[in-house]
Short mmCIF file of C-alpha atoms in Angstrom, two decimals:
data_model
loop_
_atom_site.label_atom_id
_atom_site.label_comp_id
_atom_site.label_asym_id
_atom_site.label_seq_id
_atom_site.Cartn_x
_atom_site.Cartn_y
_atom_site.Cartn_z
CA MET A 135 42.28 -14.99 -40.77
CA SER A 136 39.02 -16.64 -41.84
CA LEU A 137 36.01 -14.76 -43.16
CA HIS A 138 33.80 -16.99 -41.00
CA LEU A 139 34.03 -15.42 -37.57
CA THR A 140 32.43 -16.01 -34.22
CA TYR A 141 30.31 -13.04 -33.21
CA ASP A 142 31.79 -10.96 -30.40
CA PRO A 143 28.93 -9.64 -28.21
CA ASP A 144 31.26 -6.92 -26.94
CA ASN A 145 31.90 -5.29 -30.32
CA ILE A 146 31.15 -1.58 -30.42
CA PHE A 147 27.90 -1.95 -32.39
CA ALA A 148 26.58 -4.56 -29.94
CA LYS A 149 27.40 -2.10 -27.16
CA ILE A 150 25.52 0.65 -29.01
CA LEU A 151 22.50 -1.65 -29.46
CA ARG A 152 22.52 -2.46 -25.73
CA GLY A 153 22.78 1.23 -24.83
CA ASP A 154 26.22 0.80 -23.26
CA ILE A 155 27.72 3.37 -25.65
CA PRO A 156 25.84 6.42 -26.95
CA SER A 157 25.19 6.98 -30.64
CA VAL A 158 23.53 9.67 -32.72
CA THR A 159 20.49 7.92 -34.14
CA VAL A 160 19.04 8.95 -37.48
CA TRP A 161 16.17 6.44 -37.25
CA GLU A 162 15.40 2.95 -36.06
CA ASP A 163 12.68 0.36 -35.99
CA GLU A 164 12.50 -3.10 -34.45
CA HIS A 165 14.88 -4.53 -37.10
CA VAL A 166 17.49 -1.89 -37.97
CA LEU A 167 19.35 1.09 -36.58
CA ALA A 168 20.70 3.93 -38.74
CA PHE A 169 23.14 6.21 -36.95
CA MET A 170 25.87 8.72 -37.67
CA ASP A 171 29.44 7.48 -38.01
CA VAL A 172 31.51 9.21 -35.30
CA PHE A 173 34.55 9.03 -37.61
CA PRO A 174 32.83 10.33 -40.77
CA GLN A 175 34.56 10.02 -44.11
CA SER A 176 32.38 12.90 -45.30
CA GLU A 177 29.56 15.08 -44.01
CA GLY A 178 26.46 12.94 -43.47
CA HIS A 179 28.19 9.55 -43.23
CA VAL A 180 25.56 7.13 -41.86
CA LEU A 181 25.90 3.51 -40.71
CA VAL A 182 23.06 1.00 -40.95
CA ILE A 183 23.08 -2.18 -38.84
CA SER A 184 20.72 -5.01 -38.05
CA LYS A 185 19.25 -5.07 -34.55
CA THR A 186 18.16 -8.69 -34.89
CA SER A 187 21.12 -10.44 -36.53
CA THR A 188 24.49 -11.15 -34.97
CA ALA A 189 26.09 -11.91 -38.31
CA PRO A 190 29.66 -10.64 -38.38
CA SER A 191 29.72 -10.48 -42.20
CA LEU A 192 27.60 -10.69 -45.33
CA LEU A 193 28.30 -14.42 -45.52
CA GLU A 194 26.48 -15.21 -42.27
CA ILE A 195 23.44 -12.92 -42.28
CA GLU A 196 20.00 -14.47 -42.55
CA PRO A 197 18.25 -13.69 -45.88
CA GLU A 198 15.30 -11.98 -44.16
CA ALA A 199 17.58 -9.75 -42.09
CA LEU A 200 19.61 -8.88 -45.21
CA ALA A 201 16.44 -7.89 -47.06
CA ARG A 202 15.41 -5.59 -44.20
CA ILE A 203 18.81 -3.96 -43.85
CA THR A 204 19.10 -3.46 -47.62
CA ALA A 205 15.72 -1.74 -47.71
CA ALA A 206 16.84 0.41 -44.75
CA VAL A 207 20.03 1.39 -46.59
CA GLN A 208 17.99 2.50 -49.61
CA ARG A 209 15.51 4.45 -47.46
CA THR A 210 18.33 6.16 -45.58
CA ALA A 211 20.32 6.94 -48.74
CA ARG A 212 17.27 8.62 -50.24
CA ALA A 213 16.93 10.79 -47.13
CA VAL A 214 20.65 11.63 -47.18
CA GLU A 215 20.34 12.71 -50.82
CA LYS A 216 17.33 14.93 -50.10
CA ALA A 217 18.81 16.45 -46.94
CA LEU A 218 22.36 17.12 -48.13
CA SER A 219 22.21 17.23 -51.96
CA PRO A 220 25.55 15.50 -52.54
CA ASP A 221 26.91 15.05 -56.06
CA GLY A 222 26.91 11.31 -55.44
CA PHE A 223 27.24 8.77 -52.68
CA GLN A 224 28.87 5.47 -51.92
CA ILE A 225 27.39 2.42 -50.26
CA LEU A 226 30.26 0.55 -48.63
CA GLN A 227 30.24 -2.81 -46.91
CA PHE A 228 33.45 -4.54 -45.84
CA ASN A 229 33.94 -8.24 -45.04
CA GLY A 230 36.88 -9.62 -43.09
CA GLU A 231 39.94 -7.83 -41.80
CA ALA A 232 41.72 -8.12 -45.16
CA GLY A 233 38.61 -6.62 -46.78
CA GLY A 234 38.80 -3.52 -44.58
CA GLN A 235 36.24 -4.52 -41.94
CA THR A 236 37.03 -3.08 -38.52
CA VAL A 237 33.80 -3.87 -36.62
CA PHE A 238 32.66 -7.46 -36.98
CA HIS A 239 28.90 -6.82 -36.87
CA LEU A 240 27.57 -6.60 -40.42
CA HIS A 241 27.06 -2.95 -41.33
CA PHE A 242 26.65 -0.70 -44.34
CA HIS A 243 28.13 2.77 -44.82
CA ILE A 244 26.28 5.51 -46.68
CA VAL A 245 28.93 8.07 -47.60
CA PRO A 246 27.80 11.24 -49.40
CA ARG A 247 30.32 12.57 -51.95
CA TRP A 248 30.88 16.02 -53.42
CA ALA A 249 33.05 16.65 -56.47
CA ASP A 250 34.94 19.49 -54.75
CA ARG A 251 35.51 17.82 -51.34
CA PRO A 252 38.10 15.14 -50.64
CA MET A 253 36.89 12.08 -48.76
CA LYS A 254 38.71 10.93 -45.66
CA GLY A 255 39.95 7.34 -45.59
CA HIS A 256 38.01 4.54 -43.91
CA GLY A 257 39.12 4.41 -40.28
CA HIS A 258 41.32 7.49 -40.67
CA ALA A 259 38.87 10.35 -40.19
CA PRO A 260 38.95 12.44 -37.01
CA MET A 261 36.16 12.04 -34.48
CA ALA A 262 33.22 14.38 -35.07
CA GLU A 263 31.48 16.44 -32.42
CA PRO A 264 28.22 14.80 -31.26
CA ALA A 265 26.33 18.12 -31.53
CA ALA A 266 27.32 18.51 -35.18
CA LEU A 267 26.31 14.90 -35.88
CA ARG A 268 22.94 15.50 -34.18
CA VAL A 269 22.23 18.43 -36.53
CA LEU A 270 23.01 16.26 -39.56
CA ALA A 271 21.00 13.32 -38.21
CA ASP A 272 17.98 15.58 -37.69
CA ARG A 273 18.26 16.96 -41.23
CA ILE A 274 18.42 13.44 -42.67
CA ALA A 275 15.60 12.12 -40.46
CA ALA A 276 13.37 14.99 -41.57
CA GLU A 277 13.62 13.67 -45.15
CA LEU A 278 12.71 10.04 -44.43
CA GLU A 279 9.78 8.61 -46.35
#
């Protein structure tokens, strides 16, 4: 399978952006959306996507959109750190099926890590309750700068 894919306008993130599927928003502006992963690898797992680019991977995204999403990842990671005080965090971004990508709309994962808590595998975590995600999203949003 090629890394250069045609964008599928019916992927789950496109459906979230259109409002066809609900999500638990942490914050958004005209360019990006940060929302809770419904299959969190750890408490506070946030996804950040572009609202303006239909790039399926890092190879196709426009430089301006990449700059905006990267700044959004940093802003969100700072808020996650303040809100949840993890021991560390991971920024994950997968490209292509062989690279672990499961949704072909460029996205970044912010995954808080604690030394004494095991992390669930990508795509193997159980679905979280929306109410619990809302509480975490509100805590993170309260720490945005």
